């Protein structure tokens, strides 16, 4: 496994095996890993402190992750639509289910416990890496072929 320095947080490590060869998508995936590491780091920093207020700091990190994820999904969905990817509807549904889940968690984060926050960070890590490694791999060839034919920059 080879990690990029900017994505290594000791928790989620970017592996070049996750790269799809679609520059914009790969860059966004690496940034998602970085955001997940930032969230986990905030969680670790606040877990050792006494008192409240940790939910506010963590919800800000989570809110940034949610917003970036929505923007990233939009990029992928535009590429899938432009290329006529036949699995578009299914993939978009996977994205929407994830957005619904993290939005619901974000809305109730002010009353989260430290344990549920750690559980969520593990869920986030698992979902992001599994989605990149499996679900996004499904459209990879289709979009790369489309971009080769259209001489697009994969953005």
PDB file of N, CA, C and O in Angstrom, residues 1-16 18 29-41 125 129:
ATOM      1  N   UNK A   1       0.842  -1.186   0.000  1.00  0.00           N
ATOM      2  CA  UNK A   1       0.000   0.000   0.000  1.00  0.00           C
ATOM      3  C   UNK A   1       0.878   1.236   0.000  1.00  0.00           C
ATOM      4  O   UNK A   1       1.790   1.354   0.793  1.00  0.00           O
ATOM      5  N   UNK A   2       0.552   2.136  -0.867  1.00  0.00           N
ATOM      6  CA  UNK A   2       1.311   3.382  -0.876  1.00  0.00           C
ATOM      7  C   UNK A   2       0.380   4.520  -0.528  1.00  0.00           C
ATOM      8  O   UNK A   2      -0.648   4.697  -1.141  1.00  0.00           O
ATOM      9  N   UNK A   3       0.745   5.250   0.465  1.00  0.00           N
ATOM     10  CA  UNK A   3      -0.106   6.340   0.953  1.00  0.00           C
ATOM     11  C   UNK A   3       0.426   7.672   0.474  1.00  0.00           C
ATOM     12  O   UNK A   3       1.629   7.855   0.352  1.00  0.00           O
ATOM     13  N   UNK A   4      -0.471   8.580   0.207  1.00  0.00           N
ATOM     14  CA  UNK A   4      -0.100   9.964  -0.064  1.00  0.00           C
ATOM     15  C   UNK A   4      -0.005  10.661   1.286  1.00  0.00           C
ATOM     16  O   UNK A   4      -0.836  10.445   2.159  1.00  0.00           O
ATOM     17  N   UNK A   5       0.974  11.508   1.445  1.00  0.00           N
ATOM     18  CA  UNK A   5       1.169  12.174   2.727  1.00  0.00           C
ATOM     19  C   UNK A   5      -0.040  12.965   3.174  1.00  0.00           C
ATOM     20  O   UNK A   5      -0.373  12.987   4.338  1.00  0.00           O
ATOM     21  N   UNK A   6      -0.742  13.617   2.236  1.00  0.00           N
ATOM     22  CA  UNK A   6      -1.854  14.468   2.639  1.00  0.00           C
ATOM     23  C   UNK A   6      -3.099  13.684   3.002  1.00  0.00           C
ATOM     24  O   UNK A   6      -4.037  14.226   3.537  1.00  0.00           O
ATOM     25  N   UNK A   7      -3.150  12.394   2.731  1.00  0.00           N
ATOM     26  CA  UNK A   7      -4.317  11.601   3.095  1.00  0.00           C
ATOM     27  C   UNK A   7      -4.033  10.687   4.281  1.00  0.00           C
ATOM     28  O   UNK A   7      -4.907  10.011   4.755  1.00  0.00           O
ATOM     29  N   UNK A   8      -2.795  10.619   4.721  1.00  0.00           N
ATOM     30  CA  UNK A   8      -2.499   9.688   5.801  1.00  0.00           C
ATOM     31  C   UNK A   8      -2.737  10.369   7.138  1.00  0.00           C
ATOM     32  O   UNK A   8      -2.154  11.385   7.429  1.00  0.00           O
ATOM     33  N   UNK A   9      -3.641   9.795   7.878  1.00  0.00           N
ATOM     34  CA  UNK A   9      -3.909  10.317   9.192  1.00  0.00           C
ATOM     35  C   UNK A   9      -3.741   9.211  10.207  1.00  0.00           C
ATOM     36  O   UNK A   9      -4.150   9.337  11.343  1.00  0.00           O
ATOM     37  N   UNK A  10      -3.166   8.112   9.770  1.00  0.00           N
ATOM     38  CA  UNK A  10      -2.974   6.980  10.640  1.00  0.00           C
ATOM     39  C   UNK A  10      -4.220   6.132  10.780  1.00  0.00           C
ATOM     40  O   UNK A  10      -4.182   5.057  11.327  1.00  0.00           O
ATOM     41  N   UNK A  11      -5.313   6.588  10.256  1.00  0.00           N
ATOM     42  CA  UNK A  11      -6.575   5.867  10.426  1.00  0.00           C
ATOM     43  C   UNK A  11      -7.087   5.373   9.080  1.00  0.00           C
ATOM     44  O   UNK A  11      -7.173   4.190   8.849  1.00  0.00           O
ATOM     45  N   UNK A  12      -7.410   6.283   8.189  1.00  0.00           N
ATOM     46  CA  UNK A  12      -7.798   5.925   6.822  1.00  0.00           C
ATOM     47  C   UNK A  12      -6.612   6.254   5.944  1.00  0.00           C
ATOM     48  O   UNK A  12      -6.172   7.392   5.914  1.00  0.00           O
ATOM     49  N   UNK A  13      -6.095   5.282   5.255  1.00  0.00           N
ATOM     50  CA  UNK A  13      -4.933   5.507   4.413  1.00  0.00           C
ATOM     51  C   UNK A  13      -5.336   5.314   2.959  1.00  0.00           C
ATOM     52  O   UNK A  13      -5.907   4.292   2.591  1.00  0.00           O
ATOM     53  N   UNK A  14      -5.036   6.327   2.158  1.00  0.00           N
ATOM     54  CA  UNK A  14      -5.316   6.243   0.734  1.00  0.00           C
ATOM     55  C   UNK A  14      -4.374   5.236   0.096  1.00  0.00           C
ATOM     56  O   UNK A  14      -3.174   5.238   0.356  1.00  0.00           O
ATOM     57  N   UNK A  15      -4.921   4.378  -0.724  1.00  0.00           N
ATOM     58  CA  UNK A  15      -4.136   3.393  -1.447  1.00  0.00           C
ATOM     59  C   UNK A  15      -4.325   3.668  -2.933  1.00  0.00           C
ATOM     60  O   UNK A  15      -5.454   3.891  -3.382  1.00  0.00           O
ATOM     61  N   UNK A  16      -3.240   3.650  -3.694  1.00  0.00           N
ATOM     62  CA  UNK A  16      -3.338   3.898  -5.125  1.00  0.00           C
ATOM     63  C   UNK A  16      -4.259   2.900  -5.827  1.00  0.00           C
ATOM     64  O   UNK A  16      -4.744   3.179  -6.921  1.00  0.00           O
ATOM     65  N   UNK A  18      -7.157   2.397  -5.116  1.00  0.00           N
ATOM     66  CA  UNK A  18      -8.481   3.017  -5.177  1.00  0.00           C
ATOM     67  C   UNK A  18      -8.633   3.936  -6.387  1.00  0.00           C
ATOM     68  O   UNK A  18      -9.742   4.345  -6.719  1.00  0.00           O
ATOM     69  N   UNK A  29     -11.910  11.759  -4.282  1.00  0.00           N
ATOM     70  CA  UNK A  29     -11.851  10.609  -3.377  1.00  0.00           C
ATOM     71  C   UNK A  29     -10.740  10.791  -2.346  1.00  0.00           C
ATOM     72  O   UNK A  29     -10.937  10.519  -1.161  1.00  0.00           O
ATOM     73  N   UNK A  30      -9.575  11.256  -2.798  1.00  0.00           N
ATOM     74  CA  UNK A  30      -8.470  11.484  -1.852  1.00  0.00           C
ATOM     75  C   UNK A  30      -8.855  12.550  -0.824  1.00  0.00           C
ATOM     76  O   UNK A  30      -8.533  12.427   0.361  1.00  0.00           O
ATOM     77  N   UNK A  31      -9.573  13.581  -1.272  1.00  0.00           N
ATOM     78  CA  UNK A  31      -9.996  14.627  -0.343  1.00  0.00           C
ATOM     79  C   UNK A  31     -11.034  14.087   0.650  1.00  0.00           C
ATOM     80  O   UNK A  31     -11.010  14.456   1.831  1.00  0.00           O
ATOM     81  N   UNK A  32     -11.916  13.201   0.199  1.00  0.00           N
ATOM     82  CA  UNK A  32     -12.883  12.580   1.115  1.00  0.00           C
ATOM     83  C   UNK A  32     -12.166  11.789   2.207  1.00  0.00           C
ATOM     84  O   UNK A  32     -12.560  11.844   3.380  1.00  0.00           O
ATOM     85  N   UNK A  33     -11.137  11.070   1.834  1.00  0.00           N
ATOM     86  CA  UNK A  33     -10.354  10.327   2.822  1.00  0.00           C
ATOM     87  C   UNK A  33      -9.736  11.297   3.823  1.00  0.00           C
ATOM     88  O   UNK A  33      -9.766  11.061   5.042  1.00  0.00           O
ATOM     89  N   UNK A  34      -9.229  12.404   3.326  1.00  0.00           N
ATOM     90  CA  UNK A  34      -8.644  13.431   4.199  1.00  0.00           C
ATOM     91  C   UNK A  34      -9.705  13.988   5.163  1.00  0.00           C
ATOM     92  O   UNK A  34      -9.445  14.142   6.365  1.00  0.00           O
ATOM     93  N   UNK A  35     -10.895  14.280   4.653  1.00  0.00           N
ATOM     94  CA  UNK A  35     -11.973  14.795   5.508  1.00  0.00           C
ATOM     95  C   UNK A  35     -12.377  13.774   6.567  1.00  0.00           C
ATOM     96  O   UNK A  35     -12.636  14.134   7.720  1.00  0.00           O
ATOM     97  N   UNK A  36     -12.434  12.508   6.187  1.00  0.00           N
ATOM     98  CA  UNK A  36     -12.761  11.457   7.156  1.00  0.00           C
ATOM     99  C   UNK A  36     -11.699  11.384   8.241  1.00  0.00           C
ATOM    100  O   UNK A  36     -12.010  11.229   9.423  1.00  0.00           O
ATOM    101  N   UNK A  37     -10.436  11.516   7.842  1.00  0.00           N
ATOM    102  CA  UNK A  37      -9.342  11.534   8.819  1.00  0.00           C
ATOM    103  C   UNK A  37      -9.449  12.747   9.738  1.00  0.00           C
ATOM    104  O   UNK A  37      -9.194  12.637  10.940  1.00  0.00           O
ATOM    105  N   UNK A  38      -9.819  13.900   9.171  1.00  0.00           N
ATOM    106  CA  UNK A  38      -9.985  15.098   9.996  1.00  0.00           C
ATOM    107  C   UNK A  38     -11.096  14.909  11.023  1.00  0.00           C
ATOM    108  O   UNK A  38     -10.951  15.294  12.187  1.00  0.00           O
ATOM    109  N   UNK A  39     -12.196  14.317  10.582  1.00  0.00           N
ATOM    110  CA  UNK A  39     -13.309  14.059  11.499  1.00  0.00           C
ATOM    111  C   UNK A  39     -12.862  13.132  12.628  1.00  0.00           C
ATOM    112  O   UNK A  39     -13.102  13.399  13.807  1.00  0.00           O
ATOM    113  N   UNK A  40     -12.183  12.049  12.268  1.00  0.00           N
ATOM    114  CA  UNK A  40     -11.717  11.092  13.282  1.00  0.00           C
ATOM    115  C   UNK A  40     -10.714  11.757  14.224  1.00  0.00           C
ATOM    116  O   UNK A  40     -10.730  11.526  15.435  1.00  0.00           O
ATOM    117  N   UNK A  41      -9.835  12.602  13.675  1.00  0.00           N
ATOM    118  CA  UNK A  41      -8.852  13.304  14.488  1.00  0.00           C
ATOM    119  C   UNK A  41      -9.539  14.229  15.496  1.00  0.00           C
ATOM    120  O   UNK A  41      -9.162  14.275  16.678  1.00  0.00           O
ATOM    121  N   UNK A 125     -15.919   5.507   7.414  1.00  0.00           N
ATOM    122  CA  UNK A 125     -14.722   4.919   6.815  1.00  0.00           C
ATOM    123  C   UNK A 125     -15.087   3.718   5.952  1.00  0.00           C
ATOM    124  O   UNK A 125     -14.681   3.630   4.781  1.00  0.00           O
ATOM    125  N   UNK A 129     -14.660   3.754   1.729  1.00  0.00           N
ATOM    126  CA  UNK A 129     -13.690   2.869   1.100  1.00  0.00           C
ATOM    127  C   UNK A 129     -14.361   1.766   0.289  1.00  0.00           C
ATOM    128  O   UNK A 129     -13.918   1.441  -0.815  1.00  0.00           O
TER     129      UNK A 129
END
